Short mmCIF file of N, CA, C and O in Angstrom, two decimals:
data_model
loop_
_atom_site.label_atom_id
_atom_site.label_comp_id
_atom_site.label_asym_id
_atom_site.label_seq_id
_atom_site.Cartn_x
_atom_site.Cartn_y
_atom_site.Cartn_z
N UNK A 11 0.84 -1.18 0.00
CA UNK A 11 0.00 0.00 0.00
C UNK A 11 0.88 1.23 0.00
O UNK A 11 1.98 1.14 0.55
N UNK A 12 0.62 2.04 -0.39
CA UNK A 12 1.31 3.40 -0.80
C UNK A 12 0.81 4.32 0.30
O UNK A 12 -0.34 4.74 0.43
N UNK A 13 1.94 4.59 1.12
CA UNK A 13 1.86 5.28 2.31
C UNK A 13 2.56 6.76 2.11
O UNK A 13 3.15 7.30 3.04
N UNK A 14 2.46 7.22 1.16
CA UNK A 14 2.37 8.84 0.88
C UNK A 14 1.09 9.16 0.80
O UNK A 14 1.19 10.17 0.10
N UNK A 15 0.42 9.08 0.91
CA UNK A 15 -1.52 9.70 1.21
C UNK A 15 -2.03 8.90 2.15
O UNK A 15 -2.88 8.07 1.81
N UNK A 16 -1.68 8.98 3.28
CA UNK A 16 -2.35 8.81 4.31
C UNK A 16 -3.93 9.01 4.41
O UNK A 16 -4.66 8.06 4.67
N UNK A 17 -4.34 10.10 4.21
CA UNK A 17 -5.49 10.69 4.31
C UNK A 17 -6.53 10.21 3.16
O UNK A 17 -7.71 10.40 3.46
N UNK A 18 -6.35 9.78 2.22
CA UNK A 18 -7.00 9.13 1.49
C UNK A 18 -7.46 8.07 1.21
O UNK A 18 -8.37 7.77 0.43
N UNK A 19 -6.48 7.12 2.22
CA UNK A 19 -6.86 5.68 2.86
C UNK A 19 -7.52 5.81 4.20
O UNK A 19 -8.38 5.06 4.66
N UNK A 20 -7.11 6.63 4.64
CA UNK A 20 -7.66 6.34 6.23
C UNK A 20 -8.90 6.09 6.82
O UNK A 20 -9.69 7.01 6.65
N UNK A 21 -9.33 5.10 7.50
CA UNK A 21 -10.57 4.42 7.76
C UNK A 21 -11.08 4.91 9.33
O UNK A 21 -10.28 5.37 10.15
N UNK A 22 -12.30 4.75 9.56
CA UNK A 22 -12.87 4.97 10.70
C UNK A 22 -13.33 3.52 10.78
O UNK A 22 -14.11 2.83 10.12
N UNK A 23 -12.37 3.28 12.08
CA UNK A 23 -12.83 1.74 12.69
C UNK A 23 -13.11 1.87 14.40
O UNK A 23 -12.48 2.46 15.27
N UNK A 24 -14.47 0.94 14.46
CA UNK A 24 -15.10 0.72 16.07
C UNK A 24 -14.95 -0.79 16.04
O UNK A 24 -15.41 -1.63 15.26
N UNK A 25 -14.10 -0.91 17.20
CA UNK A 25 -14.21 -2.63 17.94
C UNK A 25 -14.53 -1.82 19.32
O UNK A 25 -14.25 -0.83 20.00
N UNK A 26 -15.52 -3.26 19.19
CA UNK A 26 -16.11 -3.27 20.58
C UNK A 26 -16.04 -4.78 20.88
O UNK A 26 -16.55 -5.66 20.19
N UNK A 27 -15.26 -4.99 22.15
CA UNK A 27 -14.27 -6.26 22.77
C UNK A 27 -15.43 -6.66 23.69
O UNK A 27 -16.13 -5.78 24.17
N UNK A 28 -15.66 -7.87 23.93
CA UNK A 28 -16.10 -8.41 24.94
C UNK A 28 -16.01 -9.87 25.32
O UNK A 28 -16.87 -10.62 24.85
N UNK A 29 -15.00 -10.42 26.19
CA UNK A 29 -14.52 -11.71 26.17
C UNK A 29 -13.42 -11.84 25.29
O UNK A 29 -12.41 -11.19 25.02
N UNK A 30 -14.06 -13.12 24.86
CA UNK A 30 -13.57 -13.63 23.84
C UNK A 30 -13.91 -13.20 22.51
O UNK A 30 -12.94 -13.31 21.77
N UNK A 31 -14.95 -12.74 21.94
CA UNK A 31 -15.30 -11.78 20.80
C UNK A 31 -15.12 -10.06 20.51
O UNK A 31 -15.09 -9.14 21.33
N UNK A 32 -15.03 -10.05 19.37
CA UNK A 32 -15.26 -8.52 19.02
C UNK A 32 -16.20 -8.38 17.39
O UNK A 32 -16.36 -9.13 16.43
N UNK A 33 -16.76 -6.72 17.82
CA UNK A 33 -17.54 -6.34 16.88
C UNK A 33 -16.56 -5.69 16.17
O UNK A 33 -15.54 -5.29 16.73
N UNK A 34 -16.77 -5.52 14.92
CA UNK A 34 -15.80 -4.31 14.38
C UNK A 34 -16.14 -3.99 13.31
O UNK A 34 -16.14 -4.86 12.44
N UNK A 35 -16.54 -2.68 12.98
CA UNK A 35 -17.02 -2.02 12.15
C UNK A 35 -16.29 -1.10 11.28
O UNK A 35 -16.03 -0.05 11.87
N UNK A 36 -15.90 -1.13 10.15
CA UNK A 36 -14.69 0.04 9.25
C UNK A 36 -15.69 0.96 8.76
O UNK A 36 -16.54 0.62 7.95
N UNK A 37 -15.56 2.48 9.38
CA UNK A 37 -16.51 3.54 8.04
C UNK A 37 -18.14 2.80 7.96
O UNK A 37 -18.69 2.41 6.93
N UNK A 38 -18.75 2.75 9.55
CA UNK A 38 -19.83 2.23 9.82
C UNK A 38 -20.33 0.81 9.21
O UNK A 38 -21.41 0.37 9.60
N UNK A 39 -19.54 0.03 8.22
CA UNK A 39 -19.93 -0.90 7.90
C UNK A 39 -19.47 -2.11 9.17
O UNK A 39 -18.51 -2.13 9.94
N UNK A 40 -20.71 -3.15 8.95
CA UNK A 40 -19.92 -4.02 10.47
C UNK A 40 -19.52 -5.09 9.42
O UNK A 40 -20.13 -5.38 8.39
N UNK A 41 -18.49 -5.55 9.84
CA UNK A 41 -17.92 -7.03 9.74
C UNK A 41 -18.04 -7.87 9.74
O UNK A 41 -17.14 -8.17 10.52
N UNK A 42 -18.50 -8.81 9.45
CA UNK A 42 -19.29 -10.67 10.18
C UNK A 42 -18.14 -11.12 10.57
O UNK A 42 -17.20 -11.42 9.84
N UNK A 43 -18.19 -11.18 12.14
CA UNK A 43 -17.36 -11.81 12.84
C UNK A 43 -16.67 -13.07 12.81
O UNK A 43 -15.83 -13.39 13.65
N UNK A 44 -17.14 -14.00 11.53
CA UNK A 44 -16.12 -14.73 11.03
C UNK A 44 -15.27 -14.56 10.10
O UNK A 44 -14.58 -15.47 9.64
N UNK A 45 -15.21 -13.10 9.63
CA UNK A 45 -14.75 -12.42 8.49
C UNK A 45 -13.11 -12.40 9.20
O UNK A 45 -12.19 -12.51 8.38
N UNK A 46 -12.72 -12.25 10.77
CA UNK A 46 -11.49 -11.93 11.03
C UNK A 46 -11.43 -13.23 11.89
O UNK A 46 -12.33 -13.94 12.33
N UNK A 47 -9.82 -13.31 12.00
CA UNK A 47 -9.46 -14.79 12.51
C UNK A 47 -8.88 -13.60 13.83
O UNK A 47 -9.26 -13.97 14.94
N UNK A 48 -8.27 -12.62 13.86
CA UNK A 48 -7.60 -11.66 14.92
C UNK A 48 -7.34 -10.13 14.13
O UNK A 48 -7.51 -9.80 12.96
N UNK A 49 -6.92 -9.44 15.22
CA UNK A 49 -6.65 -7.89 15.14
C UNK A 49 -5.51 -7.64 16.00
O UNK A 49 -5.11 -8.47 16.82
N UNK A 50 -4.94 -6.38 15.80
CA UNK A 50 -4.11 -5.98 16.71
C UNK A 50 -4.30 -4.52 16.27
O UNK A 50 -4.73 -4.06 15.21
N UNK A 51 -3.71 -3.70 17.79
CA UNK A 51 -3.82 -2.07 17.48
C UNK A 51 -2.32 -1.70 17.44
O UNK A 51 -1.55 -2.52 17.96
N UNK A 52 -1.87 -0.74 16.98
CA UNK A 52 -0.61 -0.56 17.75
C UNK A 52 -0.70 0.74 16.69
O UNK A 52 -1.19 0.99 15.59
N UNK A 53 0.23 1.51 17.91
CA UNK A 53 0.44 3.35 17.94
C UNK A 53 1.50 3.23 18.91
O UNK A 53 1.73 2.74 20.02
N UNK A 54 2.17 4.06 17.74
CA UNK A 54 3.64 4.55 18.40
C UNK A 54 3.36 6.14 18.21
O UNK A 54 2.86 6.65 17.21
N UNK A 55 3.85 6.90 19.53
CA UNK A 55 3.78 8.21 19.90
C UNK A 55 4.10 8.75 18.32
O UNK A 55 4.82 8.16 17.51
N UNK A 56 3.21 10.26 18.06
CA UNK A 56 3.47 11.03 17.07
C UNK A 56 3.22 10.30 15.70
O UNK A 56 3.50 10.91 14.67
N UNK A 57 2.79 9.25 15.64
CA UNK A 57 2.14 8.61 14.30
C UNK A 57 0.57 8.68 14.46
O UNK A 57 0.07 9.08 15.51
N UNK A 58 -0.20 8.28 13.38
CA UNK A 58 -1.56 7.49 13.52
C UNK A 58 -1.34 6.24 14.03
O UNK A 58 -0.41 5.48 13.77
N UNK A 59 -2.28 6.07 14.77
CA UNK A 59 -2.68 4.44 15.01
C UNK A 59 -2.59 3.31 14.39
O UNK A 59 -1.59 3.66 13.75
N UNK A 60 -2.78 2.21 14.00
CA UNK A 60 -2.74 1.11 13.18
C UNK A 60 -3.55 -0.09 13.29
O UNK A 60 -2.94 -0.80 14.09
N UNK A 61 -4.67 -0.75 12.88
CA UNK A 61 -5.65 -1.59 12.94
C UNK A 61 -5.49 -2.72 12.34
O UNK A 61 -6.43 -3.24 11.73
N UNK A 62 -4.00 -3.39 12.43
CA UNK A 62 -3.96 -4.89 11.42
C UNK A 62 -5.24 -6.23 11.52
O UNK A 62 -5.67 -6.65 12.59
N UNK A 63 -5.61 -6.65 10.35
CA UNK A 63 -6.81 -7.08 10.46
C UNK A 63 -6.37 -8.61 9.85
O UNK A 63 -5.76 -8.69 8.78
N UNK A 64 -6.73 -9.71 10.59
CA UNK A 64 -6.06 -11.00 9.56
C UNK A 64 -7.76 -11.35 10.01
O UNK A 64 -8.51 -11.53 10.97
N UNK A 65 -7.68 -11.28 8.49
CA UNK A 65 -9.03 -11.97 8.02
C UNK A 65 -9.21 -13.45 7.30
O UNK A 65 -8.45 -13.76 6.38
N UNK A 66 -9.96 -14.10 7.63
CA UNK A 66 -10.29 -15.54 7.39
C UNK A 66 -10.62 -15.31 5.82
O UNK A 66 -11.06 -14.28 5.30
N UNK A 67 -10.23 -16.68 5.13
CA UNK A 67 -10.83 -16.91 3.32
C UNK A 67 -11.92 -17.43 3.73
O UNK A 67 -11.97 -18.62 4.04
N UNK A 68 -13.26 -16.41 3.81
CA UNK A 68 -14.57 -16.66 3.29
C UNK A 68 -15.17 -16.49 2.24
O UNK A 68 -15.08 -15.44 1.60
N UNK A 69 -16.04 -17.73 1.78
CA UNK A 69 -16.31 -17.11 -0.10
C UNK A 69 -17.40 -16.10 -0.07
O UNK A 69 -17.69 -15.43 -1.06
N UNK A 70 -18.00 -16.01 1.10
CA UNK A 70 -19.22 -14.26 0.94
C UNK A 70 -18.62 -13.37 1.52
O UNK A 70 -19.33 -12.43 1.86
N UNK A 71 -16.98 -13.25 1.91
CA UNK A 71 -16.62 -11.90 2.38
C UNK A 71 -16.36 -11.07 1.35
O UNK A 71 -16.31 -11.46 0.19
N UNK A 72 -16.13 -9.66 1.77
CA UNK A 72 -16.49 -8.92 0.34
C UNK A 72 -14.90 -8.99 0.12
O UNK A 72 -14.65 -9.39 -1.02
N UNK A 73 -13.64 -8.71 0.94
CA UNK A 73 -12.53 -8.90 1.12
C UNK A 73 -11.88 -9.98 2.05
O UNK A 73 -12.34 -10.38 3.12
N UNK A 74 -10.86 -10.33 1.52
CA UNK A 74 -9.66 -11.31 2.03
C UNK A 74 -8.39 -10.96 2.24
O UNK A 74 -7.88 -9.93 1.80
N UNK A 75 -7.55 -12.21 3.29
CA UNK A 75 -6.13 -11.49 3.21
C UNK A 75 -5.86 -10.51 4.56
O UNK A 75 -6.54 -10.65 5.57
N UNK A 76 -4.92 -9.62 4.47
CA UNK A 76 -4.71 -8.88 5.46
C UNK A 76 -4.84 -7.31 4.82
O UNK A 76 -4.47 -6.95 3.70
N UNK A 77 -5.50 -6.45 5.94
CA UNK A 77 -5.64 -5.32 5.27
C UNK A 77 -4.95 -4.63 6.25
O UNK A 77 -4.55 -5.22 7.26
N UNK A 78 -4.72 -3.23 6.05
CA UNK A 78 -4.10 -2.24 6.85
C UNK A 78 -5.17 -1.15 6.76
O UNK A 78 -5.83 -0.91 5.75
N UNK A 79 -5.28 -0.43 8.09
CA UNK A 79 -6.86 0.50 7.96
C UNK A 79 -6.02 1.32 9.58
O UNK A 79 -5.91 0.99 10.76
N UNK A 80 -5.48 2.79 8.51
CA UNK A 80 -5.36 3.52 9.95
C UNK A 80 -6.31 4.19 10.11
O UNK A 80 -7.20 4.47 9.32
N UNK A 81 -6.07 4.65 11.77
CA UNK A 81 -7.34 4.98 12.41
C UNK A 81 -7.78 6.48 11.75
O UNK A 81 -6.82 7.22 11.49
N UNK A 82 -9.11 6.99 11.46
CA UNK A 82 -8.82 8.28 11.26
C UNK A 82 -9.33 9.50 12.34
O UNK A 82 -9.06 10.68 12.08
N UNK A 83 -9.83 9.27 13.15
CA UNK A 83 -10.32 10.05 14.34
C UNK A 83 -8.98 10.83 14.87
O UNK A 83 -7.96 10.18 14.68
N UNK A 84 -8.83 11.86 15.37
CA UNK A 84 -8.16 12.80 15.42
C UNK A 84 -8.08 12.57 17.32
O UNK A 84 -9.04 12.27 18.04
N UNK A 85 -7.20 12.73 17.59
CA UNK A 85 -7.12 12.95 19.25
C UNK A 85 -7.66 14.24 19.59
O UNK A 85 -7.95 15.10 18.76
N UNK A 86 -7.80 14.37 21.10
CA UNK A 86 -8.42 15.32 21.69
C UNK A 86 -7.29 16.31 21.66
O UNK A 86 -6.16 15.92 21.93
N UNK A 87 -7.58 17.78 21.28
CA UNK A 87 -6.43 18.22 21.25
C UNK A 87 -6.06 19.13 22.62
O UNK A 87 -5.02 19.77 22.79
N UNK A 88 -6.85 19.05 23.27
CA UNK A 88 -7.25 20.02 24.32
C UNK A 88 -6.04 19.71 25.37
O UNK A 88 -5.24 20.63 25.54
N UNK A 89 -5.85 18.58 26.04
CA UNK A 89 -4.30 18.27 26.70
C UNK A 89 -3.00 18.75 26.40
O UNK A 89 -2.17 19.25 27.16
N UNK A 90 -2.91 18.37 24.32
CA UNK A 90 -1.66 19.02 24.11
C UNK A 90 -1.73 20.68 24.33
O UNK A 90 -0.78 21.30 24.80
N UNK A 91 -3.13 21.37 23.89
CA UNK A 91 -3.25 22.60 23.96
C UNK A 91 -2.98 23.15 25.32
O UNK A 91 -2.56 24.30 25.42
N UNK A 92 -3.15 22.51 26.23
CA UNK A 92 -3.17 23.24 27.83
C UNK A 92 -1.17 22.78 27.76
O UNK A 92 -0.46 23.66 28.24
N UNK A 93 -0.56 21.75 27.32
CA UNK A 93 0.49 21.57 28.02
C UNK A 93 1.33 23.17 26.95
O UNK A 93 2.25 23.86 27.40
N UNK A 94 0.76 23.36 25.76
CA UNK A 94 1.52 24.47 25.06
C UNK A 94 1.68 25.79 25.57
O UNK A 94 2.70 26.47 25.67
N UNK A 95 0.24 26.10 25.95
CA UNK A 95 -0.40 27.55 26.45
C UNK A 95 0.18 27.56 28.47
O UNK A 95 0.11 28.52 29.24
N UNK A 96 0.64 26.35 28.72
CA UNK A 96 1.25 26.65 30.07
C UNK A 96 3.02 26.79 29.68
O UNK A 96 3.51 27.26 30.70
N UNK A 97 3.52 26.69 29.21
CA UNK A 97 4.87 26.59 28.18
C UNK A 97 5.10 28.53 28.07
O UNK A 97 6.20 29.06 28.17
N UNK A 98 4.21 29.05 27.94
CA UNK A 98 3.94 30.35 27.34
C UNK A 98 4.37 31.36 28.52
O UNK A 98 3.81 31.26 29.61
N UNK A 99 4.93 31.92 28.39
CA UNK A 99 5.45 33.12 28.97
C UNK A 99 4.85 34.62 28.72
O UNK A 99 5.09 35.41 27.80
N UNK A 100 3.80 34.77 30.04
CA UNK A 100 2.99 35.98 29.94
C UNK A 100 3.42 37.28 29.00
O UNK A 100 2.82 37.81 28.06
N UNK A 101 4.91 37.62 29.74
CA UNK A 101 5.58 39.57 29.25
C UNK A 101 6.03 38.73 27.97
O UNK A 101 5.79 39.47 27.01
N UNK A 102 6.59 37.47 27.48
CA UNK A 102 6.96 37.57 26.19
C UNK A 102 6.04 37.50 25.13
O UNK A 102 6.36 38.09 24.10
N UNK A 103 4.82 36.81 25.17
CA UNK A 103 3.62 36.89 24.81
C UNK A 103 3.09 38.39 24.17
O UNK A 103 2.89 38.78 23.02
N UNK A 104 2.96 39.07 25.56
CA UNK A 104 2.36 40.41 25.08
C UNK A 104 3.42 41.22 24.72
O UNK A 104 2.88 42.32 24.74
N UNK A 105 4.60 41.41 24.39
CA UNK A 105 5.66 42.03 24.33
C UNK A 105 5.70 41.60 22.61
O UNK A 105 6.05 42.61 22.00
N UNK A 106 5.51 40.74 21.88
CA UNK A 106 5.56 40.41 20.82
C UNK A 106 3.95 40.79 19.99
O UNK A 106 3.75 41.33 18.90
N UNK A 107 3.27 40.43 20.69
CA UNK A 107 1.51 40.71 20.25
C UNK A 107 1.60 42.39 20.29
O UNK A 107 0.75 43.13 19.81
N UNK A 108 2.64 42.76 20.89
CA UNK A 108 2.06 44.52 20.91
C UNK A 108 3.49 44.96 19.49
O UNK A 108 3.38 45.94 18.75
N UNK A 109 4.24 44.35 19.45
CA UNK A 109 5.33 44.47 18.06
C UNK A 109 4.60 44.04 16.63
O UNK A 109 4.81 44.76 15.66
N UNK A 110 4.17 43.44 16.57
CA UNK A 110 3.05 43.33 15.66
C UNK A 110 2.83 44.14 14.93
O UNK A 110 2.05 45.05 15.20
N UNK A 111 3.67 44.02 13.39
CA UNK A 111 2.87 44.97 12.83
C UNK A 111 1.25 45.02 11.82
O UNK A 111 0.77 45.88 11.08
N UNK A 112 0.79 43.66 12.25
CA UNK A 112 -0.54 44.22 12.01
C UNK A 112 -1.54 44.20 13.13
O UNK A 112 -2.72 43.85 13.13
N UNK A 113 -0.71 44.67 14.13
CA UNK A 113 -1.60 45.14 15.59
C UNK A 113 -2.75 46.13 15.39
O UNK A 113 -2.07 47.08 14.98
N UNK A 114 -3.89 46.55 15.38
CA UNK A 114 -4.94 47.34 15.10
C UNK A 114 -5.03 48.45 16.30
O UNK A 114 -4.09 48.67 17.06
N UNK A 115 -6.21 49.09 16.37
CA UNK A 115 -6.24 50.31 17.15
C UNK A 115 -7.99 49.57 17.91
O UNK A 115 -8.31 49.49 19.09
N UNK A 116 -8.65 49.22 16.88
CA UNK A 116 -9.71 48.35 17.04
C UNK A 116 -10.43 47.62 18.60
O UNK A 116 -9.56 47.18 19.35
N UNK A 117 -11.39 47.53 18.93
CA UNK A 117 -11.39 46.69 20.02
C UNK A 117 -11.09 45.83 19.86
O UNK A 117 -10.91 45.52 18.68
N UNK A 118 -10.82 44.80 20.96
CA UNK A 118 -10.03 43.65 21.14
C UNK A 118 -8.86 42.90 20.04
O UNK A 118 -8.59 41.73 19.79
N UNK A 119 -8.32 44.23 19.52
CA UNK A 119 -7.38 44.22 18.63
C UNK A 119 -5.62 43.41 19.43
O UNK A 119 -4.84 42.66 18.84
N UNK A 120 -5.52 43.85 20.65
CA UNK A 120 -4.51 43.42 21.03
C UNK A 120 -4.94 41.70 21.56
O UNK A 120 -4.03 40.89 21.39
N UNK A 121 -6.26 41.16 22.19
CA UNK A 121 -6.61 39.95 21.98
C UNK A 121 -6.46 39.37 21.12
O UNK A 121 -6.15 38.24 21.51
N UNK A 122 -6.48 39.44 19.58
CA UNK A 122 -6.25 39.15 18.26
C UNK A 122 -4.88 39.01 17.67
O UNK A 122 -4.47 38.24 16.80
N UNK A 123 -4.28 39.94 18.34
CA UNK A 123 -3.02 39.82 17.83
C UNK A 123 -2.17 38.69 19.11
O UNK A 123 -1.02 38.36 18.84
N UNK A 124 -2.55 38.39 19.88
CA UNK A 124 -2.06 37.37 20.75
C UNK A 124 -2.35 35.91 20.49
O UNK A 124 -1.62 34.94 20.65
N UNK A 125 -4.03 36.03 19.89
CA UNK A 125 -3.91 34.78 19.11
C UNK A 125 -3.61 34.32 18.04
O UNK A 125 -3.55 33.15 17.67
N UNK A 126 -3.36 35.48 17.37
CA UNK A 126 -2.73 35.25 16.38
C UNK A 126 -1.18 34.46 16.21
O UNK A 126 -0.67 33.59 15.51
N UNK A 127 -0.69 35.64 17.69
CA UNK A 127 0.97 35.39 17.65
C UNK A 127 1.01 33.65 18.31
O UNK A 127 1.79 32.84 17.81
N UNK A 128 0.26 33.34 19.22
CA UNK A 128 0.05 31.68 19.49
C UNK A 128 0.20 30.71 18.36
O UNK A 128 1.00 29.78 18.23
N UNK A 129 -1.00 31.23 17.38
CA UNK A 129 -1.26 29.96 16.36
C UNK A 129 0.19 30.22 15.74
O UNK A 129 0.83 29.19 15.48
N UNK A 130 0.67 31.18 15.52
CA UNK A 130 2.08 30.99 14.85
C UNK A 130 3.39 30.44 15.58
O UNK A 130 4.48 30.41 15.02
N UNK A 131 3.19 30.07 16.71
CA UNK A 131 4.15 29.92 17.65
C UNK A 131 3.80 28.57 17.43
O UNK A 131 4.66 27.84 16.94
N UNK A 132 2.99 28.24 17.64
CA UNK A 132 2.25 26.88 17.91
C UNK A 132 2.41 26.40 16.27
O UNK A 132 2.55 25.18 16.32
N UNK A 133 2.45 26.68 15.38
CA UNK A 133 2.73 26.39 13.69
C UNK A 133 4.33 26.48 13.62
O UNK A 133 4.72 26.37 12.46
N UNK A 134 5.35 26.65 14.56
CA UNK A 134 6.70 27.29 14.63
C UNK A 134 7.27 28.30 13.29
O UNK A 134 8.25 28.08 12.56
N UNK A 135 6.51 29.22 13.25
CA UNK A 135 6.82 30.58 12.93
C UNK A 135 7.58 31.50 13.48
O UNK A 135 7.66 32.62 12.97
#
């Protein structure tokens, strides 16, 4: 599989484990649970996820073989966001948001230019 377009393969998959069985559904379609013989997940920090699927030779499955289906759901970003925005240094913050030269005169013009100067900090600009 050609792993320069990520995003164009990437699947939305739900297992739901219980016991000895699982449900598992790719991009809302479900699976017939004799369709897979096993699964495994595995994510290594700073990649997507990974959903290896060894599927059983059934003659009514629509596919066979082993497929690869990364995850496409996006993490919560709100953790990394709090660990960035505590990282942040108040006077250098506003000391740069007020250098700005497209700082305004405007209300909440200097608010704007702070988030601005973030998303670029945070983009490493």
């Amino acid at each position: 599989m050609d792993q320069t377009n990520d995003t164009a393969t990437a699947r939305r998959v739900e297992i739901r484990a219980r016991g000895g069985r699982a449900d598992i559904e790719i991009d809302g379609t479900r699976i017939h649970p004799s369709a897979v013989k096993a699964y495994s997940v595995n994510h290594l920090a700073g990649e997507r996820p990974e959903v290896l699927l060894h599927v059983a030779d059934r003659g009514e499955t629509q596919w066979s073989g082993m497929a690869r289906v990364a995850v496409a759901d996006l993490p919560d970003p709100g953790p990394a966001a709090a660990v960035f925005l505590d990282a942040i240094d108040p006077e250098t913050l506003e000391r740069a948001a007020l250098a700005r030269p497209d700082l305004g005169a405007e209300p909440h013009s200097l608010t704007r230019a702070m988030l601005t100067q973030l998303v670029e900090w945070a983009r490493g600009l």
